[in-house]
Tab-separated table of C-alpha atoms in Angstrom:
chain	number	residue	atom	x	y	z
A	242	GLY	CA	7.249	1.337	30.340
A	243	ALA	CA	7.279	-2.067	28.447
A	244	GLY	CA	8.355	-1.860	24.621
A	245	VAL	CA	6.572	-3.961	22.084
A	246	SER	CA	6.197	-7.295	22.813
A	247	GLN	CA	5.396	-9.847	20.091
A	248	SER	CA	4.077	-13.733	20.381
A	249	PRO	CA	5.341	-16.656	19.713
A	250	SER	CA	8.920	-15.361	19.543
A	251	ASN	CA	8.930	-18.639	16.988
A	252	LYS	CA	6.502	-20.449	14.949
A	253	VAL	CA	6.813	-23.704	12.798
A	254	THR	CA	3.808	-24.467	10.947
A	255	GLU	CA	3.001	-27.245	8.128
A	256	LYS	CA	2.187	-25.667	4.637
A	257	GLY	CA	-1.698	-25.315	4.265
A	258	LYS	CA	-2.228	-24.603	7.991
A	259	ASP	CA	-3.578	-21.061	9.943
A	260	VAL	CA	-0.838	-19.040	11.726
A	261	GLU	CA	-2.055	-16.034	13.633
A	262	LEU	CA	0.498	-13.477	15.248
A	263	ARG	CA	0.319	-11.432	18.336
A	264	CYS	CA	1.476	-7.638	18.897
A	265	ASP	CA	1.293	-5.757	21.922
A	266	PRO	CA	2.553	-2.068	21.001
A	267	ILE	CA	3.301	0.308	23.579
A	268	SER	CA	0.443	2.122	25.471
A	269	GLY	CA	-0.601	5.042	24.100
A	270	HIS	CA	0.939	4.227	20.682
A	271	THR	CA	-2.045	4.820	18.243
A	272	ALA	CA	-0.108	3.653	14.855
A	273	LEU	CA	0.495	-0.092	14.506
A	274	TYR	CA	2.642	-1.387	11.796
A	275	TRP	CA	3.680	-4.692	10.502
A	276	TYR	CA	6.385	-5.895	8.358
A	277	ARG	CA	8.268	-9.119	6.793
A	278	GLN	CA	11.754	-9.515	6.621
A	279	ARG	CA	12.888	-12.249	4.427
A	280	LEU	CA	16.459	-13.749	5.503
A	281	GLY	CA	18.920	-11.045	4.191
A	282	GLN	CA	16.688	-8.952	2.841
A	283	GLY	CA	15.377	-5.412	3.927
A	284	LEU	CA	11.569	-4.645	5.886
A	285	GLU	CA	8.509	-5.404	3.657
A	286	PHE	CA	5.628	-3.131	4.441
A	287	LEU	CA	2.491	-5.027	5.052
A	288	ILE	CA	-0.059	-3.214	6.649
A	289	TYR	CA	-0.497	-0.107	8.733
A	290	PHE	CA	-3.288	0.928	11.503
A	291	GLN	CA	-4.281	4.023	12.827
A	292	GLY	CA	-6.509	3.313	16.290
A	293	ASN	CA	-8.314	0.174	15.283
A	294	SER	CA	-8.544	1.193	11.474
A	295	ALA	CA	-6.013	-0.051	8.651
A	296	PRO	CA	-6.090	2.754	6.271
A	297	ASP	CA	-3.583	1.356	4.039
A	298	LYS	CA	-3.656	-2.732	3.454
A	299	SER	CA	-1.591	-2.005	0.073
A	300	GLY	CA	1.392	-3.980	1.180
A	301	LEU	CA	-0.515	-7.245	2.392
A	302	PRO	CA	1.141	-9.869	-0.065
A	303	SER	CA	-2.301	-11.739	-0.880
A	304	ASP	CA	-5.811	-12.491	0.274
A	305	ARG	CA	-4.734	-15.173	2.432
A	306	PHE	CA	-3.121	-12.368	5.019
A	307	SER	CA	-5.217	-10.235	7.086
A	308	ALA	CA	-4.777	-8.090	10.009
A	309	GLU	CA	-6.896	-6.909	12.731
A	310	ARG	CA	-6.545	-4.497	15.806
A	311	THR	CA	-8.912	-4.179	18.950
A	312	GLY	CA	-8.792	-1.238	21.864
A	313	GLU	CA	-6.244	0.478	19.723
A	314	SER	CA	-4.070	-1.730	21.533
A	315	VAL	CA	-3.478	-5.525	20.371
A	316	SER	CA	-3.133	-6.533	16.898
A	317	THR	CA	-3.037	-9.777	15.617
A	318	LEU	CA	-2.040	-10.823	12.047
A	319	THR	CA	-3.309	-13.523	10.319
A	320	ILE	CA	-1.704	-15.912	7.826
A	321	GLN	CA	-4.324	-18.746	5.931
A	322	ARG	CA	-2.810	-21.819	4.507
A	323	THR	CA	0.248	-20.951	4.787
A	324	GLN	CA	3.013	-21.395	2.096
A	325	GLN	CA	6.483	-22.047	2.335
A	326	GLU	CA	7.351	-18.580	0.950
A	327	ASP	CA	5.611	-17.223	3.850
A	328	SER	CA	8.846	-18.145	5.836
A	329	ALA	CA	10.169	-14.623	7.338
A	330	VAL	CA	10.403	-12.851	10.097
A	331	TYR	CA	7.238	-10.949	11.026
A	332	LEU	CA	8.315	-7.439	12.864
A	333	CYS	CA	5.626	-5.523	14.611
A	334	ALA	CA	6.098	-1.323	15.215
A	335	SER	CA	4.400	1.494	17.064
A	336	SER	CA	4.635	4.887	16.904
A	337	THR	CA	2.541	8.201	17.716
A	338	ARG	CA	2.515	11.540	16.327
A	339	THR	CA	1.779	10.221	12.977
A	340	SER	CA	0.771	13.690	11.803
A	341	GLU	CA	4.031	14.941	12.489
A	342	VAL	CA	7.193	14.204	10.426
A	343	HIS	CA	9.170	13.164	13.708
A	344	ASN	CA	7.629	9.997	14.276
A	345	GLU	CA	10.133	7.058	14.875
A	346	GLN	CA	8.778	3.755	14.862
A	347	PHE	CA	9.455	1.520	18.235
A	348	PHE	CA	9.909	-2.038	17.183
A	349	GLY	CA	8.979	-5.686	18.675
A	350	PRO	CA	11.579	-8.207	18.681
A	351	GLY	CA	9.476	-10.358	15.788
A	352	THR	CA	7.731	-13.679	15.170
A	353	ARG	CA	10.094	-16.144	13.196
A	354	LEU	CA	7.699	-18.069	11.005
A	355	THR	CA	8.911	-21.432	9.537
A	356	VAL	CA	6.729	-23.321	7.110
A	357	LEU	CA	7.607	-26.585	6.469
B	104	ALA	CA	6.507	7.497	-5.139
B	105	GLN	CA	9.448	7.786	-2.251
B	106	LYS	CA	12.097	5.510	-2.559
B	107	ILE	CA	15.370	4.959	-0.460
B	108	THR	CA	18.633	3.734	-1.937
B	109	GLN	CA	21.420	1.964	0.276
B	110	THR	CA	24.597	1.356	-2.115
B	111	GLN	CA	26.629	-0.371	0.236
B	112	PRO	CA	25.587	-4.274	0.684
B	113	GLY	CA	28.296	-4.736	3.401
B	114	MET	CA	31.142	-2.434	5.026
B	115	PHE	CA	34.382	-3.177	7.144
B	116	VAL	CA	35.659	-0.551	9.180
B	117	GLN	CA	38.535	-0.810	12.032
B	118	GLU	CA	37.813	-0.447	15.551
B	119	LYS	CA	38.011	3.198	16.849
B	120	GLU	CA	37.849	4.454	13.068
B	121	ALA	CA	34.826	6.571	11.727
B	122	VAL	CA	32.806	5.387	9.253
B	123	THR	CA	30.020	6.839	6.747
B	124	LEU	CA	27.000	4.320	5.696
B	125	ASP	CA	25.324	6.127	2.143
B	126	CYS	CA	21.847	6.869	1.906
B	127	THR	CA	19.993	8.730	-1.142
B	128	TYR	CA	16.249	8.857	-1.475
B	129	ASP	CA	13.532	10.166	-4.054
B	130	THR	CA	10.701	11.944	-2.575
B	131	SER	CA	8.353	14.665	-4.519
B	132	ASP	CA	7.241	16.134	-0.652
B	133	GLN	CA	8.952	19.051	0.787
B	134	SER	CA	8.097	17.614	4.482
B	135	TYR	CA	9.186	14.679	5.377
B	136	GLY	CA	11.358	12.707	8.110
B	137	LEU	CA	14.604	10.473	7.643
B	138	PHE	CA	15.448	7.755	10.210
B	139	TRP	CA	18.303	5.408	10.599
B	140	TYR	CA	17.624	1.872	12.648
B	141	LYS	CA	20.155	-0.641	13.362
B	142	GLN	CA	19.509	-3.819	13.442
B	143	PRO	CA	22.164	-6.338	15.254
B	144	SER	CA	22.115	-10.300	14.709
B	145	SER	CA	19.783	-10.887	17.421
B	146	GLY	CA	17.210	-9.391	15.134
B	147	GLU	CA	15.641	-6.431	16.782
B	148	MET	CA	15.374	-2.732	15.058
B	149	ILE	CA	17.115	-0.244	17.250
B	150	PHE	CA	16.398	3.764	16.214
B	151	LEU	CA	19.329	5.400	16.107
B	152	ILE	CA	18.822	8.940	14.659
B	153	TYR	CA	16.458	11.270	13.218
B	154	GLN	CA	16.980	14.182	10.557
B	155	GLY	CA	13.807	16.629	9.678
B	156	SER	CA	13.724	17.769	6.082
B	157	TYR	CA	13.679	21.399	7.568
B	158	ASP	CA	16.209	20.747	9.848
B	159	GLU	CA	18.989	23.402	9.389
B	160	GLN	CA	21.669	21.159	11.336
B	161	ASN	CA	22.378	18.309	11.079
B	162	ALA	CA	21.358	15.550	13.835
B	163	THR	CA	23.734	14.086	16.101
B	164	GLU	CA	22.804	11.384	18.690
B	165	GLY	CA	26.541	10.963	20.833
B	166	ARG	CA	28.688	8.813	18.263
B	167	TYR	CA	25.864	9.098	15.781
B	168	SER	CA	25.775	11.850	12.897
B	169	LEU	CA	24.184	12.787	9.774
B	170	ASN	CA	25.297	13.991	7.332
B	171	PHE	CA	22.375	15.314	5.520
B	172	GLN	CA	22.410	17.247	1.939
B	173	LYS	CA	18.971	18.032	1.155
B	174	ALA	CA	20.000	19.541	-2.226
B	175	ARG	CA	21.436	16.079	-3.267
B	176	LYS	CA	18.661	13.913	-1.160
B	177	SER	CA	21.173	12.247	0.685
B	178	ALA	CA	21.237	11.390	4.893
B	179	ASN	CA	24.509	9.546	5.610
B	180	LEU	CA	25.260	8.190	8.669
B	181	VAL	CA	28.531	8.644	10.366
B	182	ILE	CA	29.436	6.420	13.033
B	183	SER	CA	32.312	7.622	14.773
B	184	ALA	CA	34.999	6.039	17.073
B	185	SER	CA	33.821	2.408	15.827
B	186	GLN	CA	33.387	-0.320	18.582
B	187	LEU	CA	32.462	-4.020	18.039
B	188	GLY	CA	29.098	-3.796	19.059
B	189	ASP	CA	28.480	-1.489	16.030
B	190	SER	CA	28.554	-4.624	13.573
B	191	ALA	CA	24.720	-4.962	12.232
B	192	MET	CA	22.496	-4.152	9.788
B	193	TYR	CA	21.672	-0.749	9.145
B	194	PHE	CA	18.512	0.421	7.423
B	195	CYS	CA	17.983	4.216	6.364
B	196	ALA	CA	13.901	5.266	6.155
B	197	ILE	CA	11.877	8.057	5.000
B	198	PHE	CA	8.468	8.784	6.412
B	199	PRO	CA	6.196	11.069	4.272
B	200	PRO	CA	4.050	13.375	6.196
B	201	SER	CA	0.574	12.424	4.849
B	202	GLY	CA	-1.407	10.348	2.670
B	203	THR	CA	0.413	7.044	3.231
B	204	TYR	CA	1.814	7.508	6.675
B	205	LYS	CA	3.977	4.030	4.830
B	206	TYR	CA	7.710	4.198	5.860
B	207	ILE	CA	10.151	3.146	2.895
B	208	PHE	CA	12.851	1.160	4.472
B	209	GLY	CA	16.345	0.827	2.045
B	210	THR	CA	17.661	-2.385	1.750
B	211	GLY	CA	20.186	-1.794	4.380
B	212	THR	CA	24.177	-2.064	4.790
B	213	ARG	CA	25.546	-4.667	6.860
B	214	LEU	CA	28.274	-3.048	8.395
B	215	LYS	CA	31.566	-5.394	10.428
B	216	VAL	CA	33.602	-3.689	12.633
B	217	LEU	CA	37.365	-5.264	12.760
B	218	ALA	CA	39.200	-5.723	16.008
């Protein structure tokens, strides 16, 4: 079946504008994760969904960041009033078997966000 | 709190040689999973191999194997017979079984395979 997809693949925006990033997980995957990866850096956890609920929002950098998931499927990460430090690649991943340790994630191709 | 340490920011290996990428972790959990991912220059994250904390044997997947030393809390990735296509960033990650359901990733090792 299809893998994780993300859109747009690239987004260039002006400082102060709002952006929405979309993630379509693998069908049937109950867990969905958002990460941020700055250039040359590792993955920074943002938020995790189990179904449509987000039990862990601890990674969201500020209240300008929010995310939702509907239908236990698509998720949207919204960044309000973007700032230059928000420039990064935003990766989405989905997984199943969250109650077990053997729970590999499958990643999307990412959205590269550039804030001018 | 869980933590992953990858001490090698960059590594070189000659084509067809084997290379070991280091990963140490810190956790108080007894049950956990360790994962390695590859990130080529194209940016996608590719799952390579998994090791469970209770697995008695080291995991292997084709040319990838894990040198898992639980007492030392290390899970080093061994790539045998390196190929030019192995040039990429490699990330080690730990997944706790309960609580946060949050993966913790290391900072990565950039591997360059030389022809």
